[in-house]
XYZ file of C-alpha atoms in Angstrom:
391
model
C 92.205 76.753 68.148
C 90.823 75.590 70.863
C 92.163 74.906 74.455
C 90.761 74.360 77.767
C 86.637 74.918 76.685
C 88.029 78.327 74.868
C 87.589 78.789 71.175
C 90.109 81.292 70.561
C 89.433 81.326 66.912
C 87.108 84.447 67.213
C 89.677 86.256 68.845
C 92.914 85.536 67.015
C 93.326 87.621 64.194
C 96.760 87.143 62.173
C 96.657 90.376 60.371
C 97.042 92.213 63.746
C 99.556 89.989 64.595
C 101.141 90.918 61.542
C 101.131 94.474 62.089
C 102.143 94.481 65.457
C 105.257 92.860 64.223
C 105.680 95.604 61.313
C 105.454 98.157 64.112
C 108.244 96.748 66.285
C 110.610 96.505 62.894
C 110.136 99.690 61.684
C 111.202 101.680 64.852
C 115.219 101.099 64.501
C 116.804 99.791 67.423
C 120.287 98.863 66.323
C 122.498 98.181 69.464
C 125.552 99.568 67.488
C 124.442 103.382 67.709
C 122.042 103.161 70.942
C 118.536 103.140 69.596
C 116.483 100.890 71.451
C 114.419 103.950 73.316
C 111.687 104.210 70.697
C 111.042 100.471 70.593
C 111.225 99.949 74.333
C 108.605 102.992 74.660
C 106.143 101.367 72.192
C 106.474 98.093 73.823
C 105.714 99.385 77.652
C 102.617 101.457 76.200
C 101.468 98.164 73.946
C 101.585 96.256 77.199
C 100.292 99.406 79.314
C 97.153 99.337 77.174
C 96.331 95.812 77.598
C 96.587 96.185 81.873
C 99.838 95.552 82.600
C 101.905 96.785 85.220
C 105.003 98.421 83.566
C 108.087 100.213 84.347
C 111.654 101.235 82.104
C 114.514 99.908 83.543
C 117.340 102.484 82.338
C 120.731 101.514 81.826
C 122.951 103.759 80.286
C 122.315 106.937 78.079
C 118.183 106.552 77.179
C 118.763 103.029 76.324
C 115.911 101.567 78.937
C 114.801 97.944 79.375
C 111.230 97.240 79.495
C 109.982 94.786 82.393
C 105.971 94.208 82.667
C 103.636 92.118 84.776
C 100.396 91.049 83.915
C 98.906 90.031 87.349
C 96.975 86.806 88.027
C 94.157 85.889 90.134
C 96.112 84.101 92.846
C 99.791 84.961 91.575
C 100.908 81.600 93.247
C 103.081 81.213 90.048
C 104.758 83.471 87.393
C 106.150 82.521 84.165
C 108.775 85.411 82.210
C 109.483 85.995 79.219
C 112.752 87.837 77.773
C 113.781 88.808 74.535
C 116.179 92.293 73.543
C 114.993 94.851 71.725
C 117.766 95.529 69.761
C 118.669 94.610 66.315
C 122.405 94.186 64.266
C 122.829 96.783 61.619
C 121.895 97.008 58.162
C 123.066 98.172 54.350
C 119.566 98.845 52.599
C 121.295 98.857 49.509
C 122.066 95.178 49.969
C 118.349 94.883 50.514
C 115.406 93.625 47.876
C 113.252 95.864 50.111
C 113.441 99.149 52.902
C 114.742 96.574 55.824
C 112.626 99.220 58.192
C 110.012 98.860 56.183
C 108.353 95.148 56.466
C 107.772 93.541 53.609
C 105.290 90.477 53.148
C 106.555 87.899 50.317
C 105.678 84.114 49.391
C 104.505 83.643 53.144
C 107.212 85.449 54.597
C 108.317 88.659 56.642
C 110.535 90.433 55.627
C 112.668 93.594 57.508
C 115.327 93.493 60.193
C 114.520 91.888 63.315
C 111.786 89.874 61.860
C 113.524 86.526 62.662
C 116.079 88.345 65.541
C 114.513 88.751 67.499
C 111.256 90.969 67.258
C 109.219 88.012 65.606
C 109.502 86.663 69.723
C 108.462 89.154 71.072
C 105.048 90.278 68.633
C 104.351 86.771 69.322
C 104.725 86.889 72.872
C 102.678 89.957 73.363
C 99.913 89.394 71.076
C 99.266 86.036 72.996
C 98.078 88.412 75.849
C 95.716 90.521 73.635
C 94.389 87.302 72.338
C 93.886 85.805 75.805
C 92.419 88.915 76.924
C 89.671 89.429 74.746
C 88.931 85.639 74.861
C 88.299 86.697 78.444
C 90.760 84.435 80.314
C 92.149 85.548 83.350
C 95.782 83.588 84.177
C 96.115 82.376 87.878
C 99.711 82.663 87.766
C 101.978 86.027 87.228
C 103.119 85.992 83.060
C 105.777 88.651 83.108
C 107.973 90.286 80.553
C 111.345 91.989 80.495
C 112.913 92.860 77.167
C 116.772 94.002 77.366
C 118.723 96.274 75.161
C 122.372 95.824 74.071
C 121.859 91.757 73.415
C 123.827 91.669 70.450
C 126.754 93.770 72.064
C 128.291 94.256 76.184
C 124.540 92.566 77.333
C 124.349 95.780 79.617
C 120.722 95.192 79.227
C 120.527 91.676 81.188
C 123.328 92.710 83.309
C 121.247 95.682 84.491
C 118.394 93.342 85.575
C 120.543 91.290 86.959
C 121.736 93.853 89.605
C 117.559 94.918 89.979
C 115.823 91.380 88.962
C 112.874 93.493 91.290
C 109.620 92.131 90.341
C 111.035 89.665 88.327
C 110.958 86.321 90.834
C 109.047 83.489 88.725
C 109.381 79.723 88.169
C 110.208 79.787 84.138
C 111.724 81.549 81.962
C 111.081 81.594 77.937
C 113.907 83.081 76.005
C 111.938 84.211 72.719
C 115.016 83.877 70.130
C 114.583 82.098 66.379
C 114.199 78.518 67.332
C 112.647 77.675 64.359
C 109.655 76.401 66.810
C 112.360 73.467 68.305
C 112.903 73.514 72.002
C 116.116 74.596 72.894
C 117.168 73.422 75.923
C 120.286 75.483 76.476
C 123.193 77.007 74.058
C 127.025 76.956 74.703
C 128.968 79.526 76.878
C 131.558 81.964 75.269
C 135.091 82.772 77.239
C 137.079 85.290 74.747
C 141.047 84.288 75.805
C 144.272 86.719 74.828
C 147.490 85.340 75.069
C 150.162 87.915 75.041
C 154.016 86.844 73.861
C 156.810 89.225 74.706
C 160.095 88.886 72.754
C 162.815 91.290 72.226
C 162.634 94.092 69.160
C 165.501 94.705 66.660
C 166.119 95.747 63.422
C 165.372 92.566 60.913
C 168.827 92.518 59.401
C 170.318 91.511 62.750
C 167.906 89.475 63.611
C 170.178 87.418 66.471
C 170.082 90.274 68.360
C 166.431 89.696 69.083
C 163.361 87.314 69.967
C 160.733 86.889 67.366
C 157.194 86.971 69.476
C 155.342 86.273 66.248
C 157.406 82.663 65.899
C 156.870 82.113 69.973
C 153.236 82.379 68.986
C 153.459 79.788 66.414
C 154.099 76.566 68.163
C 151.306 77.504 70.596
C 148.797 78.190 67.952
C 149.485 74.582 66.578
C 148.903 73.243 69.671
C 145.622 75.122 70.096
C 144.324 73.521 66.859
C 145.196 70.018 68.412
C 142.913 70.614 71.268
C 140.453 71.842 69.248
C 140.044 68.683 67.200
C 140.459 66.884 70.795
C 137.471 68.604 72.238
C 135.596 67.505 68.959
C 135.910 63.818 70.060
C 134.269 64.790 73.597
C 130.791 66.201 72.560
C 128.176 66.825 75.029
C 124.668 65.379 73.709
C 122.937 68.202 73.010
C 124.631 71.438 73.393
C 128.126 69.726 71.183
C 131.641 70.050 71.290
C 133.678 72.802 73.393
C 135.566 74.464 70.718
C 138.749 76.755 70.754
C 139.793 78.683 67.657
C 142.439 81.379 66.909
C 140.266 84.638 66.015
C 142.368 87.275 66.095
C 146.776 87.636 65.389
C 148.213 90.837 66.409
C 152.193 91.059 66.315
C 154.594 93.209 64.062
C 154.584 97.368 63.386
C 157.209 97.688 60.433
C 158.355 95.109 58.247
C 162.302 95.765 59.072
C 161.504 95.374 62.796
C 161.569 92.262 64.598
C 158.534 91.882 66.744
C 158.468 91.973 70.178
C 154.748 91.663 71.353
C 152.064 89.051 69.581
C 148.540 89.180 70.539
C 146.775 85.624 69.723
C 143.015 85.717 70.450
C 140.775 83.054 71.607
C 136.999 81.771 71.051
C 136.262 79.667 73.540
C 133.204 77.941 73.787
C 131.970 76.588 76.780
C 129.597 73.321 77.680
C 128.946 71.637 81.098
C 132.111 69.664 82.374
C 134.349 72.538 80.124
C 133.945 75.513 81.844
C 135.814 78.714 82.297
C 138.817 76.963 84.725
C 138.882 74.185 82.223
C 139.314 76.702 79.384
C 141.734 78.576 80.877
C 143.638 75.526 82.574
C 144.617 74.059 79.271
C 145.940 77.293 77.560
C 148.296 77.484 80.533
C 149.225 73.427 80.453
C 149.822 74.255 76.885
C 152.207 76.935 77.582
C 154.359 74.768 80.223
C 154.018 71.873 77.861
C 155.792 73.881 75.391
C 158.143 75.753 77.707
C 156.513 79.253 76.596
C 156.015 82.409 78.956
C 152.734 84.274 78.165
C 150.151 86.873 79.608
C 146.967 85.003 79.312
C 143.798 87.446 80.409
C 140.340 86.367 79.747
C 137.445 88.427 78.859
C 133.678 88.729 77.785
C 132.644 85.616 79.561
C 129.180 84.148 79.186
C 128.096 80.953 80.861
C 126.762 77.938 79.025
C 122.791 77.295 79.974
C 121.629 73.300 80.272
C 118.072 72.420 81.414
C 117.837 68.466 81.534
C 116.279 66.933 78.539
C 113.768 65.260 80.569
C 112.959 68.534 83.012
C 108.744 68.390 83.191
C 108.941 72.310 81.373
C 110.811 70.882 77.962
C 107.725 67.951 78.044
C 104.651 70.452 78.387
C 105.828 72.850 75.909
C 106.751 70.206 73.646
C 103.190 69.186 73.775
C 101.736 72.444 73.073
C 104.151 72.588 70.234
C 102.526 69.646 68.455
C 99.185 70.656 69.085
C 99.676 73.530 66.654
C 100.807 70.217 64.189
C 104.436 70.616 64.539
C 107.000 68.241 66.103
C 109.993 69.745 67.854
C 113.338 68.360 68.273
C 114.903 68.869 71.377
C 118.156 70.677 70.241
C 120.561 73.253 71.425
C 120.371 77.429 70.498
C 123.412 77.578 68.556
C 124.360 81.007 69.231
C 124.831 82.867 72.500
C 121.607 84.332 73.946
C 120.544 85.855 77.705
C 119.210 82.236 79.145
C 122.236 81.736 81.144
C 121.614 84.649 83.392
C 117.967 83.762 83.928
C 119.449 80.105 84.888
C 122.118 80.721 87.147
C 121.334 84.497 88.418
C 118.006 84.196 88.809
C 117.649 80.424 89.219
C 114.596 79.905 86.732
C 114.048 76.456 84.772
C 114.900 78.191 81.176
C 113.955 77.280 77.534
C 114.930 79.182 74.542
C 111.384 78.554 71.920
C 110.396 81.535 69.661
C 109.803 81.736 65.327
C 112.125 82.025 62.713
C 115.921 80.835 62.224
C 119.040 81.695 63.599
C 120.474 81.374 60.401
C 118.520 84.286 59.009
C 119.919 86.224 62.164
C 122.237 89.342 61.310
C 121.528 88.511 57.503
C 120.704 90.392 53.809
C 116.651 90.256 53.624
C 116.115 89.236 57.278
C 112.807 87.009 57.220
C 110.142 84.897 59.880
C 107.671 82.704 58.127
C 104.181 83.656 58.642
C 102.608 80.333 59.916
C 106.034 79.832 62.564
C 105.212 83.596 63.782
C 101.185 82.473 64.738
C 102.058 79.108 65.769
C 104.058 80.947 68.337
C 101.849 82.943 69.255
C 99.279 79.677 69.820
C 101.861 78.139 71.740
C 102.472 80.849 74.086
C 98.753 80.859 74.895
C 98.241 77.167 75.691
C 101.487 77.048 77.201
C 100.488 80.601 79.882
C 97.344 78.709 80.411
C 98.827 75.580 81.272
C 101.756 76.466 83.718
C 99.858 79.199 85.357
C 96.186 77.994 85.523
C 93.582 79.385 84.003
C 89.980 81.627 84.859
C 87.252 81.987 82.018
């Protein structure tokens, strides 16, 4: 590879690349009992060792986030980088091999994380060690902060969000399984819980009651109406807003008529169907239909859009197909951290890094070798690009 005068093919060694990676899956991070520490630790002293400026960002009971700097020659510009740290749990006995342990088959890698999202951030990191020892100096600021608690409350990104200190740039890269296709934003989540209240009595005088369960039933029809109406609205990239019934909580003994019914909501969000939208038509719903309902709404996460045509989604598609690939221009179809980096911290965001979201939170977890060092290319020619270069 060669970019800018620089042969970097000297320097760029896949088998370290590869072993970084096996070192990031087989410390355990799993959000779900509060590991992240030893994995944030290694990754502050990997970066500590090549220069960087470093700090842990601590959250909540040893559960740090890692944020690092790697200072340019002018520092007119700055580029981040994010990905979490933690992974989803595991059942090794659902596993062909030790998920902690990474296993290299057919061209792949294999362990937890490999694909969500640790394959990111090897990637990320070993672009540094390459461009170091290729003796490039950056102009512009590339920082780094990796969160904990992704895949849970986000207290990691929430966290920075209250300190973003040292963290003003002009990009951001969100280093989740793109499958090397730009994603130029991912849907919004609004969780919705519509309480119904009726009046408890015993089942063989029913008449003496008011059945919350049946109140809940006309509503849920009408909830799968607007569902299929949203369908017919799509945005172009990002889709449809959905709405689905998750969750159905109503009854405690099957001679009792019940008087409370729980119906949960997945909302998804996209520009022009926000969070008033969302809640807006559960409650023109329940007029429509003459119901009475507590509606409350909880774990809300913003949709993230940056325009198709915004100057970042062009230069990184072009360092993209200089590695020989060609990108689609697509949406991240689960929920990641890019809306906070877009609307908190006001950075142009793209979501780029190897592997598939469909191997995410899966049996045998895998990132295909050649997507995990074309990343890594693309992260070099794309630092060097955006934040000018010194050789």
């Amino acid at each position: 590879m060669i970019y800018g005068g620089v042969d970097f093919a000297p320097y760029f060694d896949k088998t370290e690349l590869i072993s970084l990676l096996g070192e990031l899956v087989k410390r355990r991070s799993e959000s779900s009992e509060g590991r992240e520490y030893e994995t944030a630790v290694f990754s502050e002293n990997y970066m500590r060792e090549m220069g960087l400026e470093t700090r842990l960002q601590e959250t909540q009971d040893n559960r740090p986030n890692v944020i690092g700097t790697w200072k340019g020659t002018q520092s007119d510009k700055a580029l981040l980088f994010n990905g979490h740290l933690d992974v989803v749990p595991v059942e090794p006995s659902q596993w062909q091999s030790p998920p902690y342990q990474m296993t290299e088959r057919e061209g792949r890698l294999y362990g937890r994380g490999t694909a969500d999202m640790k394959g990111g951030i090897a990637a990320a990191l070993y672009a540094v060690k390459v461009l170091q020892k290729a003796g490039v100096r950056l102009k512009g600021d590339l920082k780094f902060v990796f969160t904990v608690d992704e895949e849970l409350l986000n207290i990691g990104v929430k966290k920075v969000m209250e300190d973003p200190k040292g963290l003003k740039a002009d990009w951001c890269i969100v280093g989740e399984p793109t499958g090397l296709d730009i994603a130029i934003g991912c849907r919004g989540l609004l969780v919705i819980d519509v309480e119904f209240e009726g009046v408890s009595c015993h089942a063989a005088q029913e008449q003496l009651g008011q059945n919350a369960v049946y109140m809940a039933l006309p509503f849920m029809e009408e909830i799968r109406k607007l569902n299929e109406a949203y369908k017919r609205d799509p945005h172009p990239i990002l889709g449809p807003a959905t709405v689905n019934v998750t969750v159905i909580r109503g009854g405690d003994k099957e001679n009792v008529i019940p008087d409370r019914c729980l119906v949960r909501l997945d909302r998804r969000l996209i520009p022009g169907s926000g969070k008033e939208r969302a809640l807006a038509d559960v409650q023109e719903i329940l007029s429509r239909l003459n119901l009475e309902a507590k509606v409350t709404s909880s774990a809300f996460l913003n949709y993230a859009e940056t325009p198709a045509g915004d100057p970042l989604v062009k230069t990184l598609k072009r360092h993209i197909e200089a590695v020989g690939r060609s990108p689609e221009i697509t949406d991240f179809k689960a929920s990641c951290e890019a809306p906070w980096f877009q609307d908190d911290l006001g950075l142009t965001t793209l979501t780029f890094g190897p592997g598939l979201i469909a191997q995410a939170h899966t049996v045998d977890e895998f990132v295909d070798i050649g997507e995990l060092v074309d990343a890594a290319k693309v992260y070099i020619t794309l630092c060097m690009d955006l934040l000018g270069y010194e050789s």
